[in-house]
mmCIF file of C-alpha atoms in Angstrom:
data_model
loop_
_atom_site.group_PDB
_atom_site.id
_atom_site.type_symbol
_atom_site.label_atom_id
_atom_site.label_comp_id
_atom_site.label_asym_id
_atom_site.label_seq_id
_atom_site.Cartn_x
_atom_site.Cartn_y
_atom_site.Cartn_z
ATOM 1 C CA MET A 1 60.245 15.801 -88.787
ATOM 2 C CA GLU A 2 57.666 18.872 -89.468
ATOM 3 C CA VAL A 3 58.896 22.250 -90.336
ATOM 4 C CA LYS A 4 55.628 25.140 -90.127
ATOM 5 C CA VAL A 5 55.156 27.636 -92.573
ATOM 6 C CA LYS A 6 53.609 30.301 -91.850
ATOM 7 C CA ILE A 7 51.703 32.980 -93.510
ATOM 8 C CA ALA A 8 53.634 35.389 -95.777
ATOM 9 C CA ASP A 9 56.507 32.798 -95.100
ATOM 10 C CA MET A 10 58.670 29.605 -96.789
ATOM 11 C CA ALA A 11 60.910 26.813 -95.918
ATOM 12 C CA VAL A 12 63.169 23.866 -97.090
ATOM 13 C CA LEU A 13 63.263 20.704 -96.471
ATOM 14 C CA LYS A 14 65.533 17.283 -97.311
ATOM 15 C CA ASN A 15 65.584 13.683 -97.446
ATOM 16 C CA SER A 16 62.429 13.230 -94.675
ATOM 17 C CA GLY A 17 59.868 15.420 -93.197
ATOM 18 C CA LEU A 18 56.967 17.102 -93.952
ATOM 19 C CA LEU A 19 56.634 20.664 -94.436
ATOM 20 C CA VAL A 20 53.464 21.602 -93.426
ATOM 21 C CA THR A 21 51.340 24.586 -94.257
ATOM 22 C CA VAL A 22 47.637 24.997 -91.940
ATOM 23 C CA GLY A 23 44.430 27.484 -92.751
ATOM 24 C CA LEU A 24 44.678 28.700 -97.016
ATOM 25 C CA GLY A 25 41.948 30.300 -97.241
ATOM 26 C CA SER A 26 42.542 32.951 -100.431
ATOM 27 C CA CYS A 27 45.874 32.402 -99.915
ATOM 28 C CA VAL A 28 47.779 30.476 -101.635
ATOM 29 C CA GLY A 29 50.574 27.442 -100.820
ATOM 30 C CA ILE A 30 53.607 26.782 -103.621
ATOM 31 C CA ALA A 31 55.183 23.245 -102.964
ATOM 32 C CA LEU A 32 58.211 23.031 -105.727
ATOM 33 C CA TYR A 33 60.036 19.352 -105.142
ATOM 34 C CA GLU A 34 63.516 17.797 -106.816
ATOM 35 C CA ALA A 35 62.271 14.102 -106.826
ATOM 36 C CA LYS A 36 66.734 13.579 -107.367
ATOM 37 C CA LEU A 37 67.988 15.407 -103.960
ATOM 38 C CA LYS A 38 64.849 14.694 -102.170
ATOM 39 C CA LEU A 39 64.625 18.746 -102.016
ATOM 40 C CA GLY A 40 60.739 19.445 -101.027
ATOM 41 C CA GLY A 41 59.971 24.015 -100.530
ATOM 42 C CA LEU A 42 56.224 25.488 -99.379
ATOM 43 C CA ALA A 43 55.323 29.112 -99.445
ATOM 44 C CA HIS A 44 52.027 30.533 -97.904
ATOM 45 C CA ILE A 45 51.866 33.561 -99.757
ATOM 46 C CA LEU A 46 49.326 36.312 -99.334
ATOM 47 C CA LEU A 47 48.796 38.941 -103.056
ATOM 48 C CA SER A 48 49.326 38.288 -106.434
ATOM 49 C CA THR A 49 52.441 40.913 -106.874
ATOM 50 C CA SER A 50 54.570 43.107 -105.272
ATOM 51 C CA GLU A 51 54.657 45.718 -108.271
ATOM 52 C CA HIS A 52 52.269 48.431 -105.984
ATOM 53 C CA LEU A 53 55.856 48.314 -104.193
ATOM 54 C CA SER A 54 57.835 52.275 -104.117
ATOM 55 C CA ALA A 55 61.449 50.633 -104.257
ATOM 56 C CA GLU A 56 62.294 51.872 -101.145
ATOM 57 C CA LYS A 57 60.387 49.567 -99.690
ATOM 58 C CA ARG A 58 61.206 46.649 -101.649
ATOM 59 C CA LYS A 59 64.929 46.699 -100.010
ATOM 60 C CA ASP A 60 63.359 45.219 -96.970
ATOM 61 C CA MET A 61 60.285 43.695 -97.884
ATOM 62 C CA ASN A 62 59.495 40.274 -97.360
ATOM 63 C CA PRO A 63 59.697 38.293 -100.283
ATOM 64 C CA ALA A 64 57.048 35.153 -99.185
ATOM 65 C CA LYS A 65 53.959 37.910 -98.873
ATOM 66 C CA PHE A 66 53.495 37.911 -103.060
ATOM 67 C CA ALA A 67 53.595 35.693 -105.958
ATOM 68 C CA ASP A 68 56.150 37.192 -107.933
ATOM 69 C CA THR A 69 59.080 37.361 -105.554
ATOM 70 C CA ALA A 70 57.701 34.145 -103.697
ATOM 71 C CA ILE A 71 58.538 31.842 -106.300
ATOM 72 C CA PRO A 72 61.906 32.739 -107.599
ATOM 73 C CA HIS A 73 63.284 32.990 -104.578
ATOM 74 C CA LEU A 74 61.661 29.752 -102.909
ATOM 75 C CA ILE A 75 63.924 28.713 -106.448
ATOM 76 C CA ASP A 76 66.860 30.724 -105.496
ATOM 77 C CA ASN A 77 66.412 29.273 -102.161
ATOM 78 C CA MET A 78 66.619 25.127 -103.376
ATOM 79 C CA LYS A 79 69.004 25.565 -105.806
ATOM 80 C CA GLN A 80 71.513 26.565 -102.640
ATOM 81 C CA GLU A 81 70.608 23.208 -101.615
ATOM 82 C CA GLY A 82 72.106 22.030 -105.042
ATOM 83 C CA ALA A 83 68.579 21.362 -106.735
ATOM 84 C CA ARG A 84 68.607 22.078 -110.881
ATOM 85 C CA PRO A 85 65.165 24.205 -111.856
ATOM 86 C CA GLN A 86 64.653 21.820 -115.149
ATOM 87 C CA ASN A 87 64.344 19.189 -112.456
ATOM 88 C CA ILE A 88 61.470 21.225 -110.518
ATOM 89 C CA VAL A 89 58.081 20.600 -110.335
ATOM 90 C CA ALA A 90 55.520 22.277 -108.269
ATOM 91 C CA LYS A 91 51.506 21.063 -107.010
ATOM 92 C CA ILE A 92 49.372 24.220 -104.943
ATOM 93 C CA ALA A 93 46.767 24.917 -103.021
ATOM 94 C CA GLY A 94 44.156 27.541 -101.867
ATOM 95 C CA GLY A 95 42.683 30.506 -103.438
ATOM 96 C CA SER A 96 39.262 29.915 -101.700
ATOM 97 C CA GLN A 97 36.604 32.286 -101.075
ATOM 98 C CA LEU A 98 34.776 31.376 -97.557
ATOM 99 C CA PHE A 99 33.593 34.299 -96.607
ATOM 100 C CA GLU A 100 29.438 34.545 -98.446
ATOM 101 C CA VAL A 101 29.370 37.926 -99.133
ATOM 102 C CA SER A 102 32.533 39.773 -100.345
ATOM 103 C CA GLN A 103 33.273 40.170 -103.689
ATOM 104 C CA GLU A 104 36.629 41.006 -103.260
ATOM 105 C CA GLU A 105 37.784 37.832 -101.847
ATOM 106 C CA MET A 106 36.680 36.234 -104.521
ATOM 107 C CA ARG A 107 38.910 38.520 -107.212
ATOM 108 C CA VAL A 108 41.744 38.302 -104.181
ATOM 109 C CA GLY A 109 41.726 34.100 -104.599
ATOM 110 C CA ASN A 110 41.201 33.842 -108.013
ATOM 111 C CA ARG A 111 44.116 36.839 -109.004
ATOM 112 C CA ASN A 112 46.824 34.544 -106.670
ATOM 113 C CA VAL A 113 45.849 31.592 -108.220
ATOM 114 C CA GLU A 114 46.259 32.870 -111.202
ATOM 115 C CA ALA A 115 49.469 34.988 -110.371
ATOM 116 C CA VAL A 116 50.942 31.663 -108.810
ATOM 117 C CA ARG A 117 50.766 29.832 -112.429
ATOM 118 C CA GLN A 118 52.074 32.923 -114.210
ATOM 119 C CA LYS A 119 54.767 32.886 -112.241
ATOM 120 C CA LEU A 120 55.329 28.822 -112.949
ATOM 121 C CA ALA A 121 55.564 28.996 -116.411
ATOM 122 C CA ASP A 122 57.958 32.689 -116.327
ATOM 123 C CA CYS A 123 60.224 30.239 -113.875
ATOM 124 C CA SER A 124 59.102 26.942 -116.922
ATOM 125 C CA ILE A 125 58.137 24.923 -113.758
ATOM 126 C CA PRO A 126 55.556 22.497 -114.196
ATOM 127 C CA LEU A 127 52.173 22.988 -112.777
ATOM 128 C CA VAL A 128 51.905 19.144 -112.027
ATOM 129 C CA ALA A 129 48.767 18.911 -109.890
ATOM 130 C CA GLU A 130 47.110 21.857 -107.687
ATOM 131 C CA ASP A 131 43.456 21.619 -105.376
ATOM 132 C CA VAL A 132 42.243 25.474 -105.412
ATOM 133 C CA GLY A 133 39.008 27.253 -105.571
ATOM 134 C CA GLY A 134 36.450 26.372 -103.687
ATOM 135 C CA ASN A 135 34.727 27.772 -100.736
ATOM 136 C CA TYR A 136 36.850 26.546 -97.677
ATOM 137 C CA GLY A 137 39.887 26.529 -96.071
ATOM 138 C CA ARG A 138 43.057 23.816 -96.451
ATOM 139 C CA THR A 139 46.172 22.495 -95.377
ATOM 140 C CA MET A 140 48.711 21.837 -96.495
ATOM 141 C CA LYS A 141 51.633 19.216 -96.021
ATOM 142 C CA LEU A 142 54.219 18.207 -98.382
ATOM 143 C CA ASP A 143 56.153 14.740 -97.518
ATOM 144 C CA VAL A 144 59.811 15.832 -99.484
ATOM 145 C CA SER A 145 60.657 11.778 -99.142
ATOM 146 C CA THR A 146 58.121 11.809 -101.663
ATOM 147 C CA GLY A 147 56.724 14.339 -103.172
ATOM 148 C CA GLU A 148 53.293 13.480 -101.932
ATOM 149 C CA VAL A 149 51.393 16.793 -101.150
ATOM 150 C CA TYR A 150 48.230 16.088 -98.360
ATOM 151 C CA ILE A 151 45.529 18.896 -98.844
ATOM 152 C CA SER A 152 43.184 18.411 -95.017
ATOM 153 C CA THR A 153 39.760 20.480 -94.769
ATOM 154 C CA VAL A 154 37.220 20.547 -92.349
ATOM 155 C CA GLY A 155 34.964 18.247 -92.944
ATOM 156 C CA ARG A 156 36.057 16.553 -96.179
ATOM 157 C CA GLU A 157 38.110 13.520 -96.895
ATOM 158 C CA LEU A 158 41.889 13.944 -96.778
ATOM 159 C CA LYS A 159 43.170 14.314 -100.448
ATOM 160 C CA VAL A 160 46.107 13.052 -101.951
ATOM 161 C CA LEU A 161 47.729 15.978 -104.504
ATOM 162 C CA MET B 1 49.558 51.714 -91.173
ATOM 163 C CA VAL B 2 51.105 50.539 -88.232
ATOM 164 C CA PRO B 3 54.245 52.277 -86.731
ATOM 165 C CA ASP B 4 57.459 51.604 -87.936
ATOM 166 C CA LYS B 5 58.812 51.145 -84.597
ATOM 167 C CA SER B 6 56.453 47.998 -84.565
ATOM 168 C CA GLU B 7 56.604 49.402 -80.963
ATOM 169 C CA LEU B 8 53.667 51.192 -79.177
ATOM 170 C CA THR B 9 54.649 53.665 -76.051
ATOM 171 C CA PRO B 10 52.785 51.476 -72.190
ATOM 172 C CA GLU B 11 50.123 55.313 -72.791
ATOM 173 C CA GLN B 12 49.739 53.970 -76.073
ATOM 174 C CA GLN B 13 48.220 50.310 -75.382
ATOM 175 C CA ASP B 14 46.337 52.475 -72.816
ATOM 176 C CA MET B 15 44.714 54.292 -75.055
ATOM 177 C CA LEU B 16 43.838 51.407 -77.364
ATOM 178 C CA ARG B 17 42.429 49.091 -74.565
ATOM 179 C CA GLU B 18 40.207 51.777 -73.385
ATOM 180 C CA LEU B 19 38.511 52.480 -76.005
ATOM 181 C CA VAL B 20 38.593 48.745 -77.301
ATOM 182 C CA ASN B 21 36.523 47.920 -73.745
ATOM 183 C CA ILE B 22 34.411 50.601 -74.605
ATOM 184 C CA GLY B 23 33.299 49.441 -77.557
ATOM 185 C CA ILE B 24 33.211 45.595 -75.834
ATOM 186 C CA GLY B 25 30.708 46.495 -73.008
ATOM 187 C CA ASN B 26 28.318 47.736 -75.304
ATOM 188 C CA ALA B 27 28.661 44.362 -77.460
ATOM 189 C CA THR B 28 28.687 42.478 -74.312
ATOM 190 C CA THR B 29 25.254 44.195 -73.728
ATOM 191 C CA SER B 30 23.886 43.856 -76.387
ATOM 192 C CA LEU B 31 25.004 40.335 -76.991
ATOM 193 C CA SER B 32 23.209 39.456 -73.929
ATOM 194 C CA ARG B 33 19.031 41.127 -74.970
ATOM 195 C CA MET B 34 19.093 39.144 -76.954
ATOM 196 C CA LEU B 35 20.347 35.736 -75.444
ATOM 197 C CA SER B 36 17.338 37.014 -72.536
ATOM 198 C CA ASN B 37 19.344 38.922 -70.869
ATOM 199 C CA GLU B 38 21.749 36.145 -69.786
ATOM 200 C CA LYS B 39 24.859 37.539 -68.538
ATOM 201 C CA VAL B 40 27.861 37.815 -70.248
ATOM 202 C CA THR B 41 30.974 38.153 -68.979
ATOM 203 C CA MET B 42 34.136 39.777 -70.432
ATOM 204 C CA GLU B 43 38.051 39.773 -70.534
ATOM 205 C CA VAL B 44 40.444 42.720 -70.273
ATOM 206 C CA PRO B 45 41.190 44.053 -73.666
ATOM 207 C CA GLU B 46 44.782 42.510 -75.203
ATOM 208 C CA VAL B 47 46.335 44.540 -77.143
ATOM 209 C CA GLU B 48 49.597 44.018 -78.706
ATOM 210 C CA VAL B 49 51.555 44.727 -81.844
ATOM 211 C CA ILE B 50 52.671 41.331 -83.965
ATOM 212 C CA PRO B 51 54.468 40.363 -87.432
ATOM 213 C CA LEU B 52 51.786 39.217 -89.673
ATOM 214 C CA GLN B 53 53.073 36.262 -90.156
ATOM 215 C CA GLU B 54 52.423 35.550 -86.204
ATOM 216 C CA VAL B 55 48.110 36.213 -86.540
ATOM 217 C CA ASN B 56 47.204 32.281 -86.932
ATOM 218 C CA GLU B 57 49.697 32.125 -83.508
ATOM 219 C CA TYR B 58 46.634 33.416 -81.887
ATOM 220 C CA VAL B 59 44.055 30.908 -82.202
ATOM 221 C CA GLU B 60 44.042 27.457 -82.619
ATOM 222 C CA GLN B 61 44.474 26.415 -86.455
ATOM 223 C CA GLU B 62 42.504 24.524 -87.118
ATOM 224 C CA LYS B 63 39.588 24.408 -85.369
ATOM 225 C CA ALA B 64 36.394 25.036 -86.967
ATOM 226 C CA ILE B 65 35.475 28.660 -86.295
ATOM 227 C CA ALA B 66 32.489 30.563 -87.274
ATOM 228 C CA ALA B 67 33.791 34.310 -87.711
ATOM 229 C CA VAL B 68 31.719 37.252 -88.846
ATOM 230 C CA PHE B 69 33.377 40.363 -90.033
ATOM 231 C CA PHE B 70 33.345 44.158 -91.560
ATOM 232 C CA GLU B 71 35.070 46.820 -92.141
ATOM 233 C CA ALA B 72 34.338 50.198 -90.547
ATOM 234 C CA TYR B 73 35.894 53.169 -92.146
ATOM 235 C CA SER B 74 35.885 57.129 -91.841
ATOM 236 C CA ASP B 75 37.634 59.390 -93.281
ATOM 237 C CA GLU B 76 40.114 59.869 -90.366
ATOM 238 C CA PHE B 77 41.101 56.050 -88.291
ATOM 239 C CA SER B 78 39.564 52.658 -89.330
ATOM 240 C CA LEU B 79 39.140 49.266 -88.673
ATOM 241 C CA VAL B 80 38.839 45.550 -88.827
ATOM 242 C CA LEU B 81 35.768 43.942 -86.482
ATOM 243 C CA MET B 82 36.043 40.238 -86.138
ATOM 244 C CA PHE B 83 33.492 38.189 -83.851
ATOM 245 C CA VAL B 84 34.423 35.602 -83.602
ATOM 246 C CA VAL B 85 32.916 31.663 -81.964
ATOM 247 C CA PRO B 86 33.578 28.064 -81.600
ATOM 248 C CA VAL B 87 31.398 26.574 -83.696
ATOM 249 C CA ASP B 88 29.454 24.236 -81.119
ATOM 250 C CA SER B 89 29.422 27.663 -79.202
ATOM 251 C CA ALA B 90 28.291 28.708 -82.756
ATOM 252 C CA LEU B 91 25.569 25.937 -82.632
ATOM 253 C CA THR B 92 24.345 26.797 -79.216
ATOM 254 C CA LEU B 93 23.642 31.200 -79.822
ATOM 255 C CA ALA B 94 22.217 30.109 -83.086
ATOM 256 C CA ASN B 95 19.959 27.949 -81.528
ATOM 257 C CA LYS B 96 19.444 30.654 -78.245
ATOM 258 C CA VAL B 97 18.506 33.669 -80.827
ATOM 259 C CA LEU B 98 16.143 31.230 -82.900
ATOM 260 C CA GLN B 99 15.014 29.064 -80.278
ATOM 261 C CA ALA B 100 15.287 25.629 -81.360
ATOM 262 C CA GLU B 101 17.376 23.079 -80.887
ATOM 263 C CA SER B 102 19.104 22.213 -84.926
ATOM 264 C CA SER B 103 21.827 20.303 -84.577
ATOM 265 C CA SER B 104 24.213 21.496 -87.291
ATOM 266 C CA LEU B 105 23.916 25.301 -88.898
ATOM 267 C CA GLY B 106 22.143 25.604 -91.903
ATOM 268 C CA GLU B 107 21.561 28.495 -93.828
ATOM 269 C CA MET B 108 18.455 29.686 -91.111
ATOM 270 C CA GLU B 109 21.461 29.154 -88.125
ATOM 271 C CA ARG B 110 24.230 30.597 -90.073
ATOM 272 C CA SER B 111 21.864 33.592 -91.093
ATOM 273 C CA ALA B 112 20.911 33.848 -87.249
ATOM 274 C CA LEU B 113 24.704 33.923 -86.506
ATOM 275 C CA MET B 114 25.206 36.565 -89.266
ATOM 276 C CA GLU B 115 22.838 38.721 -87.007
ATOM 277 C CA VAL B 116 23.941 38.292 -83.869
ATOM 278 C CA GLY B 117 27.908 38.882 -84.994
ATOM 279 C CA ASN B 118 25.852 42.452 -86.825
ATOM 280 C CA ILE B 119 24.267 43.445 -83.891
ATOM 281 C CA VAL B 120 27.052 42.930 -81.386
ATOM 282 C CA THR B 121 30.255 44.559 -83.818
ATOM 283 C CA SER B 122 27.685 47.382 -85.017
ATOM 284 C CA SER B 123 27.197 48.234 -80.993
ATOM 285 C CA TYR B 124 30.975 48.242 -80.766
ATOM 286 C CA LEU B 125 30.908 50.792 -83.362
ATOM 287 C CA ASN B 126 28.074 53.293 -82.408
ATOM 288 C CA ALA B 127 30.352 53.356 -78.687
ATOM 289 C CA LEU B 128 33.072 54.254 -80.100
ATOM 290 C CA SER B 129 31.700 57.093 -82.664
ATOM 291 C CA ASP B 130 30.327 58.935 -79.436
ATOM 292 C CA MET B 131 33.101 58.899 -77.634
ATOM 293 C CA THR B 132 35.522 59.972 -80.374
ATOM 294 C CA GLY B 133 33.116 62.164 -82.320
ATOM 295 C CA ILE B 134 34.129 60.554 -86.111
ATOM 296 C CA THR B 135 30.863 58.610 -87.992
ATOM 297 C CA PHE B 136 31.898 55.643 -89.250
ATOM 298 C CA GLN B 137 30.431 53.619 -92.883
ATOM 299 C CA PRO B 138 30.583 49.828 -91.666
ATOM 300 C CA SER B 139 31.097 47.389 -94.906
ATOM 301 C CA THR B 140 28.421 44.476 -95.770
ATOM 302 C CA PRO B 141 29.097 42.120 -92.598
ATOM 303 C CA SER B 142 30.263 38.860 -94.399
ATOM 304 C CA LEU B 143 30.079 34.883 -92.240
ATOM 305 C CA ALA B 144 31.958 31.669 -92.734
ATOM 306 C CA VAL B 145 32.721 28.666 -90.787
ATOM 307 C CA ASP B 146 35.601 26.917 -91.166
ATOM 308 C CA MET B 147 39.639 26.720 -89.642
ATOM 309 C CA ALA B 148 40.434 29.945 -87.557
ATOM 310 C CA ALA B 149 43.266 29.927 -89.482
ATOM 311 C CA ALA B 150 42.207 30.125 -92.763
ATOM 312 C CA ILE B 151 39.951 32.912 -91.975
ATOM 313 C CA PHE B 152 41.855 35.207 -90.707
ATOM 314 C CA GLY B 153 44.823 34.859 -93.296
ATOM 315 C CA THR B 154 41.803 35.690 -95.601
ATOM 316 C CA VAL B 155 40.529 38.748 -93.801
ATOM 317 C CA MET B 156 43.870 39.763 -93.824
ATOM 318 C CA VAL B 157 44.770 39.380 -97.140
ATOM 319 C CA THR B 158 40.313 40.687 -97.816
ATOM 320 C CA THR B 159 41.700 43.853 -95.982
ATOM 321 C CA GLY B 160 44.306 44.682 -97.145
ATOM 322 C CA LEU B 161 46.258 44.333 -93.885
ATOM 323 C CA VAL B 162 49.469 43.151 -94.422
ATOM 324 C CA ASP B 163 51.892 45.079 -93.405
ATOM 325 C CA ASP B 164 54.650 43.325 -91.646
ATOM 326 C CA HIS B 165 52.565 44.089 -88.367
ATOM 327 C CA LEU B 166 49.426 44.651 -86.540
ATOM 328 C CA ILE B 167 47.741 45.615 -84.028
ATOM 329 C CA LEU B 168 45.780 43.185 -82.223
ATOM 330 C CA CYS B 169 42.744 43.931 -79.936
ATOM 331 C CA GLN B 170 41.772 40.519 -78.621
ATOM 332 C CA THR B 171 38.743 40.607 -75.193
ATOM 333 C CA ALA B 172 37.275 37.428 -74.738
ATOM 334 C CA LEU B 173 33.631 36.668 -74.107
ATOM 335 C CA GLU B 174 31.811 34.155 -72.136
ATOM 336 C CA THR B 175 27.677 33.415 -71.291
ATOM 337 C CA GLU B 176 27.256 32.122 -67.779
ATOM 338 C CA LYS B 177 24.405 29.541 -68.432
ATOM 339 C CA ASP B 178 25.539 28.520 -71.483
ATOM 340 C CA ASN B 179 29.388 28.297 -72.007
ATOM 341 C CA ILE B 180 29.396 30.660 -75.341
ATOM 342 C CA SER B 181 32.701 30.801 -75.318
ATOM 343 C CA GLY B 182 34.021 33.763 -78.118
ATOM 344 C CA ASN B 183 36.285 35.948 -79.309
ATOM 345 C CA ILE B 184 36.342 40.215 -79.989
ATOM 346 C CA PHE B 185 39.185 41.304 -82.679
ATOM 347 C CA VAL B 186 39.713 44.701 -83.735
ATOM 348 C CA PHE B 187 41.980 45.449 -86.558
ATOM 349 C CA PRO B 188 42.484 49.309 -86.283
ATOM 350 C CA TYR B 189 44.714 49.988 -89.624
ATOM 351 C CA GLN B 190 44.482 53.451 -90.745
ATOM 352 C CA GLY B 191 44.288 56.892 -88.992
ATOM 353 C CA LEU B 192 45.807 55.660 -85.912
ATOM 354 C CA GLY B 193 48.593 58.618 -85.618
ATOM 355 C CA TYR B 194 44.962 60.680 -85.755
ATOM 356 C CA MET B 195 43.531 58.679 -83.490
ATOM 357 C CA PHE B 196 46.438 58.764 -80.964
ATOM 358 C CA GLU B 197 46.484 62.719 -81.170
ATOM 359 C CA LEU B 198 42.624 63.476 -80.778
ATOM 360 C CA MET B 199 43.559 60.975 -77.291
ATOM 361 C CA GLY B 200 46.675 63.479 -76.547
ATOM 362 C CA VAL B 201 48.870 59.976 -76.226
ATOM 363 C CA SER B 202 51.361 60.856 -80.053
#
């Protein structure tokens, strides 16, 4: 089974199958895994923080859009499936710069990666592997039976985290 | 900001289609001129309001593409423009413009593509200015060659097009002889209400 995670989206899957998110540029993919339960979660975030949003906008916002809201939300979703937070580890990918002259883009990619690292630390989730930065897009697949993360790109070899 | 209702009236859709149509007529003419007057055909623009999450569903996600994008600002109305071609078309296009026969997208080919993207998108913008009387301030164009989904996501994030819905205007182009295919995407993102009012469809 393959479950697709779109932009600003997240999903949880148990026992076997792949969680897949295609095309991480400046966005960051966050794979969380609880080995004992063979339980995986994957989020595809666009931006680092939701802090600028008004209280009203916050009410019906999509938490998967921002690093600071996506990570706690994904942890909660995994808890509902029986995960213990202290058993969860993280692997992340993305935060690259695709366009040649965009200063703003470089800032966005870096900021996203930094925000994800910070939020994982805040939630006491160890970051065990990452494939971030560079100037190319990535597709990320989490195999929930093993916890392995596969990174594919255009014209580069498959990488396993 | 896209209207919360995330719906456009049929009149508003027509207006946007017309707005896109006029600009793209101009853009195809300048593309044709760069290709020694080869005939370029365009399809009727598609205008849709889509959830942000669906933006990548409109492209072959893992296919490698070349994309030139820039933003055009004005006090009244702003938009993001993208000129997108599959890599094989990008190479044909670059070779045609450079009158060369390169087999890969190197430095020269990339500059040529950037130039083509620049000319195509600015001629689009000129037509839009003529029609609306708005003077746009374009940002520096930027080129990327990578998987389609990564490029679209990155453009959305970089330009701040991250509301829950966005308006996608897409027009397909094709050249007659060389089978160069491409798409022009227009994403209006600010002052749409002003534009509707200006065109009498608010």
